[in-house]
Amino acid sequence: MSLRPYIVGNWKMHGTRAMLSEARAIDRAAQRHMKVEVALAPPYTLIHPVHREAEQIGVGAQDCHDADGGAHTGDISAAMIADAGAKFVILGHSERRQDHNEKDAIVRAKAESALAAGLRIIVCCGESEATRDSGRAVSFVKKQLKASLPERIDNALEKLTIAYEPIWAIGTGKTATVEDIAEMHGEIRALLIALYGEEHGSEVRILYGGSVKPENAAEILSTAQVGGALVGGASLTADSFMGIALAAGETDEG
Ligand code: PEP
């Protein structure tokens, strides 16, 4: 089985209700590109409004707390985002790791909590520029990812997606070379197969993220083991985001 390319927009801390028109346009365009699975993670405040309007795209969140509830002012649980209409959650994004000092163990706890709430999860990993320059990118990412994945997921593997996002490529306009992307995705695939076995480990989609745009999407998305893209800046307008989805639909697997 080969899954459709998965193109996920991460709106980060962008978007008020005025942006719902973009979400609607993305949803309408996604209905014409069924070879690609399109999803959007708006800020929490827009999850329910986007969910109410969307007929085709998946709607998700950019984070959740690991606890089911309780005295955590300003936080939101996996069950709450599911109740708002989210079907998935992005976890361990490098901006969460940097801005909120999130360690692998907390990403793992959030992943377990999200799965328990019935959500799909996108677990992010990626190295800094210093780590890449030191030649340790592959070992760093594999260790980070292994420690961030849920302890037990065997019966929910279809709910897991990985996003490899080199930190130095996020929002910078720089992208990793196709050779580096292929190497890292191949290593992540090998890790997934080692953890979950050939049959299941080879089905988990591995997205690339880091300055993906309509202009570079075709090349990146046709790289071996790249199952889609996690897109920040270029997901903010329907035109650029769906330009990426269009490129995904034209890859061999799409
Ligand atoms: C991201 O935030 O996940 C991301 C990849 O951002 P950008 O596409 O803007 O680099």
PDB file of C-alpha atoms and ligand atoms in Angstrom:
ATOM      1  CA  MET A   1       0.000   0.000   0.000  1.00  0.00           C
ATOM      2  CA  SER A   2       1.301   3.433  -0.869  1.00  0.00           C
ATOM      3  CA  LEU A   3      -0.333   6.343   0.910  1.00  0.00           C
ATOM      4  CA  ARG A   4      -1.225   9.603  -0.821  1.00  0.00           C
ATOM      5  CA  PRO A   5       1.247  12.453  -0.393  1.00  0.00           C
ATOM      6  CA  TYR A   6       0.357  14.368   2.773  1.00  0.00           C
ATOM      7  CA  ILE A   7       0.635  18.159   2.605  1.00  0.00           C
ATOM      8  CA  VAL A   8       0.136  19.843   5.955  1.00  0.00           C
ATOM      9  CA  GLY A   9      -0.019  23.590   6.540  1.00  0.00           C
ATOM     10  CA  ASN A  10       1.179  24.984   9.862  1.00  0.00           C
ATOM     11  CA  TRP A  11      -0.213  28.469  10.322  1.00  0.00           C
ATOM     12  CA  LYS A  12       1.777  28.966  13.557  1.00  0.00           C
ATOM     13  CA  MET A  13       0.631  32.151  15.373  1.00  0.00           C
ATOM     14  CA  HIS A  14      -0.968  33.595  12.249  1.00  0.00           C
ATOM     15  CA  GLY A  15      -4.644  33.966  11.536  1.00  0.00           C
ATOM     16  CA  THR A  16      -7.808  35.559  12.805  1.00  0.00           C
ATOM     17  CA  ARG A  17     -11.288  34.896  11.436  1.00  0.00           C
ATOM     18  CA  ALA A  18     -10.361  37.089   8.479  1.00  0.00           C
ATOM     19  CA  MET A  19      -8.175  34.188   7.311  1.00  0.00           C
ATOM     20  CA  LEU A  20     -11.106  31.788   7.099  1.00  0.00           C
ATOM     21  CA  SER A  21     -11.499  32.749   3.459  1.00  0.00           C
ATOM     22  CA  GLU A  22      -8.035  31.255   2.763  1.00  0.00           C
ATOM     23  CA  ALA A  23      -8.987  28.072   4.603  1.00  0.00           C
ATOM     24  CA  ARG A  24     -12.175  27.866   2.530  1.00  0.00           C
ATOM     25  CA  ALA A  25     -10.200  28.359  -0.680  1.00  0.00           C
ATOM     26  CA  ILE A  26      -7.727  25.653   0.375  1.00  0.00           C
ATOM     27  CA  ASP A  27     -10.610  23.294   1.120  1.00  0.00           C
ATOM     28  CA  ARG A  28     -12.272  23.941  -2.240  1.00  0.00           C
ATOM     29  CA  ALA A  29      -9.005  23.410  -4.097  1.00  0.00           C
ATOM     30  CA  ALA A  30      -8.314  20.222  -2.132  1.00  0.00           C
ATOM     31  CA  GLN A  31     -11.603  18.825  -3.429  1.00  0.00           C
ATOM     32  CA  ARG A  32     -10.144  19.074  -6.923  1.00  0.00           C
ATOM     33  CA  HIS A  33      -6.835  17.397  -5.934  1.00  0.00           C
ATOM     34  CA  MET A  34      -7.919  14.147  -4.389  1.00  0.00           C
ATOM     35  CA  LYS A  35      -4.591  12.457  -5.193  1.00  0.00           C
ATOM     36  CA  VAL A  36      -3.151  14.464  -2.316  1.00  0.00           C
ATOM     37  CA  GLU A  37      -4.168  14.516   1.338  1.00  0.00           C
ATOM     38  CA  VAL A  38      -4.304  18.151   2.437  1.00  0.00           C
ATOM     39  CA  ALA A  39      -4.489  19.306   6.047  1.00  0.00           C
ATOM     40  CA  LEU A  40      -4.237  22.535   7.968  1.00  0.00           C
ATOM     41  CA  ALA A  41      -3.150  23.290  11.525  1.00  0.00           C
ATOM     42  CA  PRO A  42      -4.444  26.785  12.295  1.00  0.00           C
ATOM     43  CA  PRO A  43      -4.036  28.409  15.715  1.00  0.00           C
ATOM     44  CA  TYR A  44      -6.295  26.963  18.436  1.00  0.00           C
ATOM     45  CA  THR A  45      -8.820  29.776  18.025  1.00  0.00           C
ATOM     46  CA  LEU A  46      -9.511  28.790  14.430  1.00  0.00           C
ATOM     47  CA  ILE A  47      -9.706  25.008  14.807  1.00  0.00           C
ATOM     48  CA  HIS A  48     -13.444  24.920  15.286  1.00  0.00           C
ATOM     49  CA  PRO A  49     -14.296  27.559  12.680  1.00  0.00           C
ATOM     50  CA  VAL A  50     -12.110  25.840  10.063  1.00  0.00           C
ATOM     51  CA  HIS A  51     -13.497  22.428  11.032  1.00  0.00           C
ATOM     52  CA  ARG A  52     -17.070  23.739  10.600  1.00  0.00           C
ATOM     53  CA  GLU A  53     -16.365  24.973   7.097  1.00  0.00           C
ATOM     54  CA  ALA A  54     -13.996  22.304   5.791  1.00  0.00           C
ATOM     55  CA  GLU A  55     -15.450  19.482   3.751  1.00  0.00           C
ATOM     56  CA  GLN A  56     -12.239  17.933   2.475  1.00  0.00           C
ATOM     57  CA  ILE A  57      -9.155  18.976   4.400  1.00  0.00           C
ATOM     58  CA  GLY A  58      -8.078  17.572   7.735  1.00  0.00           C
ATOM     59  CA  VAL A  59      -7.947  20.096  10.558  1.00  0.00           C
ATOM     60  CA  GLY A  60      -5.436  19.826  13.360  1.00  0.00           C
ATOM     61  CA  ALA A  61      -3.618  21.613  16.159  1.00  0.00           C
ATOM     62  CA  GLN A  62      -0.022  22.720  16.528  1.00  0.00           C
ATOM     63  CA  ASP A  63       0.454  21.359  20.039  1.00  0.00           C
ATOM     64  CA  CYS A  64      -1.396  20.048  23.090  1.00  0.00           C
ATOM     65  CA  HIS A  65      -0.662  19.455  26.769  1.00  0.00           C
ATOM     66  CA  ASP A  66       0.243  15.956  27.906  1.00  0.00           C
ATOM     67  CA  ALA A  67      -2.260  15.941  30.791  1.00  0.00           C
ATOM     68  CA  ASP A  68      -5.943  15.159  30.337  1.00  0.00           C
ATOM     69  CA  GLY A  69      -6.939  18.259  32.274  1.00  0.00           C
ATOM     70  CA  GLY A  70      -6.272  20.110  35.501  1.00  0.00           C
ATOM     71  CA  ALA A  71      -4.533  23.197  36.819  1.00  0.00           C
ATOM     72  CA  HIS A  72      -2.527  24.185  33.724  1.00  0.00           C
ATOM     73  CA  THR A  73      -3.416  27.794  33.038  1.00  0.00           C
ATOM     74  CA  GLY A  74      -3.313  28.668  29.380  1.00  0.00           C
ATOM     75  CA  ASP A  75      -2.848  25.086  28.214  1.00  0.00           C
ATOM     76  CA  ILE A  76      -5.155  22.862  26.211  1.00  0.00           C
ATOM     77  CA  SER A  77      -5.534  19.095  26.263  1.00  0.00           C
ATOM     78  CA  ALA A  78      -5.700  16.601  23.421  1.00  0.00           C
ATOM     79  CA  ALA A  79      -9.343  15.862  24.248  1.00  0.00           C
ATOM     80  CA  MET A  80     -10.152  19.580  24.010  1.00  0.00           C
ATOM     81  CA  ILE A  81      -8.651  19.996  20.560  1.00  0.00           C
ATOM     82  CA  ALA A  82     -10.414  16.814  19.444  1.00  0.00           C
ATOM     83  CA  ASP A  83     -13.655  18.263  20.788  1.00  0.00           C
ATOM     84  CA  ALA A  84     -13.033  21.413  18.737  1.00  0.00           C
ATOM     85  CA  GLY A  85     -12.799  19.285  15.596  1.00  0.00           C
ATOM     86  CA  ALA A  86      -9.078  18.526  15.335  1.00  0.00           C
ATOM     87  CA  LYS A  87      -8.180  15.163  13.859  1.00  0.00           C
ATOM     88  CA  PHE A  88      -4.422  15.459  14.333  1.00  0.00           C
ATOM     89  CA  VAL A  89      -1.804  17.376  16.267  1.00  0.00           C
ATOM     90  CA  ILE A  90       1.724  18.481  15.416  1.00  0.00           C
ATOM     91  CA  LEU A  91       4.100  17.656  18.283  1.00  0.00           C
ATOM     92  CA  GLY A  92       7.717  18.529  19.024  1.00  0.00           C
ATOM     93  CA  HIS A  93       7.973  21.326  16.469  1.00  0.00           C
ATOM     94  CA  SER A  94      11.364  22.985  16.858  1.00  0.00           C
ATOM     95  CA  GLU A  95       9.685  26.279  17.780  1.00  0.00           C
ATOM     96  CA  ARG A  96       8.011  24.500  20.719  1.00  0.00           C
ATOM     97  CA  ARG A  97      11.287  22.847  21.635  1.00  0.00           C
ATOM     98  CA  GLN A  98      13.078  26.224  21.518  1.00  0.00           C
ATOM     99  CA  ASP A  99      10.453  28.651  22.851  1.00  0.00           C
ATOM    100  CA  HIS A 100       9.040  26.345  25.525  1.00  0.00           C
ATOM    101  CA  ASN A 101      12.082  24.239  26.278  1.00  0.00           C
ATOM    102  CA  GLU A 102      10.248  21.066  25.307  1.00  0.00           C
ATOM    103  CA  LYS A 103      12.393  17.981  25.714  1.00  0.00           C
ATOM    104  CA  ASP A 104      11.937  14.637  23.991  1.00  0.00           C
ATOM    105  CA  ALA A 105      10.256  13.133  27.070  1.00  0.00           C
ATOM    106  CA  ILE A 106       7.490  15.728  27.064  1.00  0.00           C
ATOM    107  CA  VAL A 107       6.974  15.305  23.321  1.00  0.00           C
ATOM    108  CA  ARG A 108       6.591  11.567  23.939  1.00  0.00           C
ATOM    109  CA  ALA A 109       4.105  12.173  26.764  1.00  0.00           C
ATOM    110  CA  LYS A 110       2.075  14.506  24.541  1.00  0.00           C
ATOM    111  CA  ALA A 111       2.135  11.945  21.730  1.00  0.00           C
ATOM    112  CA  GLU A 112       0.798   9.251  24.050  1.00  0.00           C
ATOM    113  CA  SER A 113      -1.902  11.572  25.345  1.00  0.00           C
ATOM    114  CA  ALA A 114      -2.932  12.592  21.810  1.00  0.00           C
ATOM    115  CA  LEU A 115      -3.191   8.968  20.667  1.00  0.00           C
ATOM    116  CA  ALA A 116      -5.287   8.160  23.729  1.00  0.00           C
ATOM    117  CA  ALA A 117      -7.641  10.971  22.676  1.00  0.00           C
ATOM    118  CA  GLY A 118      -7.965   9.379  19.223  1.00  0.00           C
ATOM    119  CA  LEU A 119      -5.878  11.954  17.376  1.00  0.00           C
ATOM    120  CA  ARG A 120      -3.358  11.340  14.626  1.00  0.00           C
ATOM    121  CA  ILE A 121       0.078  12.725  15.443  1.00  0.00           C
ATOM    122  CA  ILE A 122       2.831  14.400  13.446  1.00  0.00           C
ATOM    123  CA  VAL A 123       6.050  14.074  15.438  1.00  0.00           C
ATOM    124  CA  CYS A 124       8.726  16.576  14.397  1.00  0.00           C
ATOM    125  CA  CYS A 125      12.473  16.182  14.514  1.00  0.00           C
ATOM    126  CA  GLY A 126      15.396  18.104  13.085  1.00  0.00           C
ATOM    127  CA  GLU A 127      18.903  19.317  13.738  1.00  0.00           C
ATOM    128  CA  SER A 128      20.350  22.788  14.257  1.00  0.00           C
ATOM    129  CA  GLU A 129      22.836  24.294  11.843  1.00  0.00           C
ATOM    130  CA  ALA A 130      25.658  23.699  14.332  1.00  0.00           C
ATOM    131  CA  THR A 131      24.769  20.020  14.581  1.00  0.00           C
ATOM    132  CA  ARG A 132      24.632  19.693  10.785  1.00  0.00           C
ATOM    133  CA  ASP A 133      27.986  21.463  10.444  1.00  0.00           C
ATOM    134  CA  SER A 134      29.533  19.129  13.010  1.00  0.00           C
ATOM    135  CA  GLY A 135      28.534  16.105  10.899  1.00  0.00           C
ATOM    136  CA  ARG A 136      26.267  14.689  13.602  1.00  0.00           C
ATOM    137  CA  ALA A 137      22.887  15.454  12.022  1.00  0.00           C
ATOM    138  CA  VAL A 138      21.846  11.850  11.366  1.00  0.00           C
ATOM    139  CA  SER A 139      22.739  10.485  14.792  1.00  0.00           C
ATOM    140  CA  PHE A 140      21.173  13.522  16.509  1.00  0.00           C
ATOM    141  CA  VAL A 141      17.873  13.247  14.620  1.00  0.00           C
ATOM    142  CA  LYS A 142      17.563   9.486  15.098  1.00  0.00           C
ATOM    143  CA  LYS A 143      18.168   9.796  18.837  1.00  0.00           C
ATOM    144  CA  GLN A 144      15.761  12.738  19.140  1.00  0.00           C
ATOM    145  CA  LEU A 145      13.045  10.986  17.171  1.00  0.00           C
ATOM    146  CA  LYS A 146      13.369   7.675  19.001  1.00  0.00           C
ATOM    147  CA  ALA A 147      13.045   9.452  22.351  1.00  0.00           C
ATOM    148  CA  SER A 148      10.073  11.542  21.161  1.00  0.00           C
ATOM    149  CA  LEU A 149       7.964   8.686  19.795  1.00  0.00           C
ATOM    150  CA  PRO A 150       5.319   7.071  21.973  1.00  0.00           C
ATOM    151  CA  GLU A 151       6.598   4.121  23.969  1.00  0.00           C
ATOM    152  CA  ARG A 152       3.848   1.857  22.615  1.00  0.00           C
ATOM    153  CA  ILE A 153       2.113   2.557  19.340  1.00  0.00           C
ATOM    154  CA  ASP A 154       1.995  -0.790  17.561  1.00  0.00           C
ATOM    155  CA  ASN A 155      -1.794  -0.864  17.323  1.00  0.00           C
ATOM    156  CA  ALA A 156      -2.038   2.781  16.200  1.00  0.00           C
ATOM    157  CA  LEU A 157       0.793   3.061  13.689  1.00  0.00           C
ATOM    158  CA  GLU A 158      -1.532   4.336  10.983  1.00  0.00           C
ATOM    159  CA  LYS A 159      -1.980   7.405  13.191  1.00  0.00           C
ATOM    160  CA  LEU A 160       1.732   8.279  13.100  1.00  0.00           C
ATOM    161  CA  THR A 161       3.442  10.689  10.708  1.00  0.00           C
ATOM    162  CA  ILE A 162       7.003  11.971  11.072  1.00  0.00           C
ATOM    163  CA  ALA A 163       8.161  15.427   9.980  1.00  0.00           C
ATOM    164  CA  TYR A 164      11.864  15.977   9.400  1.00  0.00           C
ATOM    165  CA  GLU A 165      12.523  19.693   9.623  1.00  0.00           C
ATOM    166  CA  PRO A 166      16.097  20.949   9.777  1.00  0.00           C
ATOM    167  CA  ILE A 167      15.832  23.940  12.117  1.00  0.00           C
ATOM    168  CA  TRP A 168      18.074  26.104   9.968  1.00  0.00           C
ATOM    169  CA  ALA A 169      15.709  25.645   7.005  1.00  0.00           C
ATOM    170  CA  ILE A 170      12.520  26.704   8.814  1.00  0.00           C
ATOM    171  CA  GLY A 171      11.324  30.114   7.697  1.00  0.00           C
ATOM    172  CA  THR A 172      14.758  31.006   6.365  1.00  0.00           C
ATOM    173  CA  GLY A 173      14.327  30.383   2.657  1.00  0.00           C
ATOM    174  CA  LYS A 174      17.155  27.814   2.852  1.00  0.00           C
ATOM    175  CA  THR A 175      16.322  24.206   2.059  1.00  0.00           C
ATOM    176  CA  ALA A 176      18.334  21.086   2.617  1.00  0.00           C
ATOM    177  CA  THR A 177      19.832  19.570  -0.529  1.00  0.00           C
ATOM    178  CA  VAL A 178      17.966  16.709  -2.117  1.00  0.00           C
ATOM    179  CA  GLU A 179      20.915  14.450  -1.218  1.00  0.00           C
ATOM    180  CA  ASP A 180      20.716  15.438   2.456  1.00  0.00           C
ATOM    181  CA  ILE A 181      16.938  15.020   2.503  1.00  0.00           C
ATOM    182  CA  ALA A 182      17.241  11.579   0.889  1.00  0.00           C
ATOM    183  CA  GLU A 183      19.925  10.538   3.374  1.00  0.00           C
ATOM    184  CA  MET A 184      17.968  11.694   6.424  1.00  0.00           C
ATOM    185  CA  HIS A 185      14.654  10.268   5.266  1.00  0.00           C
ATOM    186  CA  GLY A 186      16.372   6.963   4.489  1.00  0.00           C
ATOM    187  CA  GLU A 187      17.846   6.887   8.001  1.00  0.00           C
ATOM    188  CA  ILE A 188      14.486   7.718   9.568  1.00  0.00           C
ATOM    189  CA  ARG A 189      12.874   4.952   7.493  1.00  0.00           C
ATOM    190  CA  ALA A 190      15.502   2.499   8.727  1.00  0.00           C
ATOM    191  CA  LEU A 191      14.759   3.546  12.313  1.00  0.00           C
ATOM    192  CA  LEU A 192      11.013   3.084  11.826  1.00  0.00           C
ATOM    193  CA  ILE A 193      11.556  -0.377  10.350  1.00  0.00           C
ATOM    194  CA  ALA A 194      13.859  -1.297  13.223  1.00  0.00           C
ATOM    195  CA  LEU A 195      11.230  -0.138  15.721  1.00  0.00           C
ATOM    196  CA  TYR A 196       8.053  -1.424  14.106  1.00  0.00           C
ATOM    197  CA  GLY A 197       9.116  -4.047  11.572  1.00  0.00           C
ATOM    198  CA  GLU A 198       9.312  -3.941   7.785  1.00  0.00           C
ATOM    199  CA  GLU A 199       5.584  -4.144   7.076  1.00  0.00           C
ATOM    200  CA  HIS A 200       4.505  -1.325   9.381  1.00  0.00           C
ATOM    201  CA  GLY A 201       7.669   0.775   9.516  1.00  0.00           C
ATOM    202  CA  SER A 202       7.697   1.220   5.756  1.00  0.00           C
ATOM    203  CA  GLU A 203       4.147   2.645   5.703  1.00  0.00           C
ATOM    204  CA  VAL A 204       4.660   5.591   8.065  1.00  0.00           C
ATOM    205  CA  ARG A 205       4.814   8.816   6.061  1.00  0.00           C
ATOM    206  CA  ILE A 206       7.876  11.002   6.557  1.00  0.00           C
ATOM    207  CA  LEU A 207       7.262  14.637   5.658  1.00  0.00           C
ATOM    208  CA  TYR A 208       9.960  17.165   4.869  1.00  0.00           C
ATOM    209  CA  GLY A 209       9.629  20.690   6.249  1.00  0.00           C
ATOM    210  CA  GLY A 210      11.749  23.783   5.826  1.00  0.00           C
ATOM    211  CA  SER A 211      10.998  26.556   3.342  1.00  0.00           C
ATOM    212  CA  VAL A 212       8.969  24.354   1.001  1.00  0.00           C
ATOM    213  CA  LYS A 213       7.413  26.524  -1.717  1.00  0.00           C
ATOM    214  CA  PRO A 214       5.605  25.848  -5.002  1.00  0.00           C
ATOM    215  CA  GLU A 215       8.925  26.429  -6.814  1.00  0.00           C
ATOM    216  CA  ASN A 216      10.925  23.757  -4.969  1.00  0.00           C
ATOM    217  CA  ALA A 217       8.106  21.371  -4.032  1.00  0.00           C
ATOM    218  CA  ALA A 218       8.284  19.062  -7.053  1.00  0.00           C
ATOM    219  CA  GLU A 219      11.959  18.294  -6.545  1.00  0.00           C
ATOM    220  CA  ILE A 220      11.658  17.782  -2.796  1.00  0.00           C
ATOM    221  CA  LEU A 221       8.475  15.733  -3.011  1.00  0.00           C
ATOM    222  CA  SER A 222       9.873  13.366  -5.595  1.00  0.00           C
ATOM    223  CA  THR A 223      12.867  12.555  -3.384  1.00  0.00           C
ATOM    224  CA  ALA A 224      13.039   8.985  -2.080  1.00  0.00           C
ATOM    225  CA  GLN A 225      11.134   8.399   1.176  1.00  0.00           C
ATOM    226  CA  VAL A 226       9.535  11.857   1.185  1.00  0.00           C
ATOM    227  CA  GLY A 227       5.830  11.292   1.801  1.00  0.00           C
ATOM    228  CA  GLY A 228       4.739  14.909   1.831  1.00  0.00           C
ATOM    229  CA  ALA A 229       5.557  18.277   3.349  1.00  0.00           C
ATOM    230  CA  LEU A 230       4.969  20.277   6.493  1.00  0.00           C
ATOM    231  CA  VAL A 231       4.627  23.841   5.295  1.00  0.00           C
ATOM    232  CA  GLY A 232       4.799  27.044   7.337  1.00  0.00           C
ATOM    233  CA  GLY A 233       4.989  30.366   5.511  1.00  0.00           C
ATOM    234  CA  ALA A 234       3.780  29.079   2.164  1.00  0.00           C
ATOM    235  CA  SER A 235       0.599  27.648   3.722  1.00  0.00           C
ATOM    236  CA  LEU A 236      -0.774  31.069   4.597  1.00  0.00           C
ATOM    237  CA  THR A 237      -2.347  31.650   1.201  1.00  0.00           C
ATOM    238  CA  ALA A 238      -4.379  29.160  -0.780  1.00  0.00           C
ATOM    239  CA  ASP A 239      -2.438  29.993  -3.936  1.00  0.00           C
ATOM    240  CA  SER A 240       1.000  29.083  -2.638  1.00  0.00           C
ATOM    241  CA  PHE A 241      -0.173  26.195  -0.450  1.00  0.00           C
ATOM    242  CA  MET A 242      -2.151  24.559  -3.210  1.00  0.00           C
ATOM    243  CA  GLY A 243       0.767  25.131  -5.587  1.00  0.00           C
ATOM    244  CA  ILE A 244       2.662  22.742  -3.327  1.00  0.00           C
ATOM    245  CA  ALA A 245      -0.242  20.284  -3.228  1.00  0.00           C
ATOM    246  CA  LEU A 246      -0.409  20.394  -7.015  1.00  0.00           C
ATOM    247  CA  ALA A 247       3.288  19.534  -7.241  1.00  0.00           C
ATOM    248  CA  ALA A 248       2.693  16.645  -4.803  1.00  0.00           C
ATOM    249  CA  GLY A 249      -0.076  15.315  -7.035  1.00  0.00           C
ATOM    250  CA  GLU A 250       2.316  15.238  -9.953  1.00  0.00           C
ATOM    251  CA  THR A 251       5.001  13.147  -8.265  1.00  0.00           C
ATOM    252  CA  ASP A 252       5.296   9.486  -9.271  1.00  0.00           C
ATOM    253  CA  GLU A 253       3.583   8.263  -6.139  1.00  0.00           C
ATOM    254  CA  GLY A 254       0.829  10.887  -6.277  1.00  0.00           C
TER     255      GLY A 254
HETATM  256  C1  PEP B   1       7.348  24.813   9.770  1.00  0.00           C
HETATM  257  O1  PEP B   1       7.141  25.697  10.582  1.00  0.00           O
HETATM  258  O2  PEP B   1       7.037  23.674  10.055  1.00  0.00           O
HETATM  259  C2  PEP B   1       7.960  25.175   8.501  1.00  0.00           C
HETATM  260  C3  PEP B   1       8.451  24.214   7.769  1.00  0.00           C
HETATM  261  O3  PEP B   1       7.995  26.510   8.184  1.00  0.00           O
HETATM  262  P1  PEP B   1       8.461  27.142   6.764  1.00  0.00           P
HETATM  263  O4  PEP B   1       7.752  26.362   5.691  1.00  0.00           O
HETATM  264  O5  PEP B   1       8.006  28.572   6.832  1.00  0.00           O
HETATM  265  O6  PEP B   1       9.933  26.994   6.682  1.00  0.00           O
END
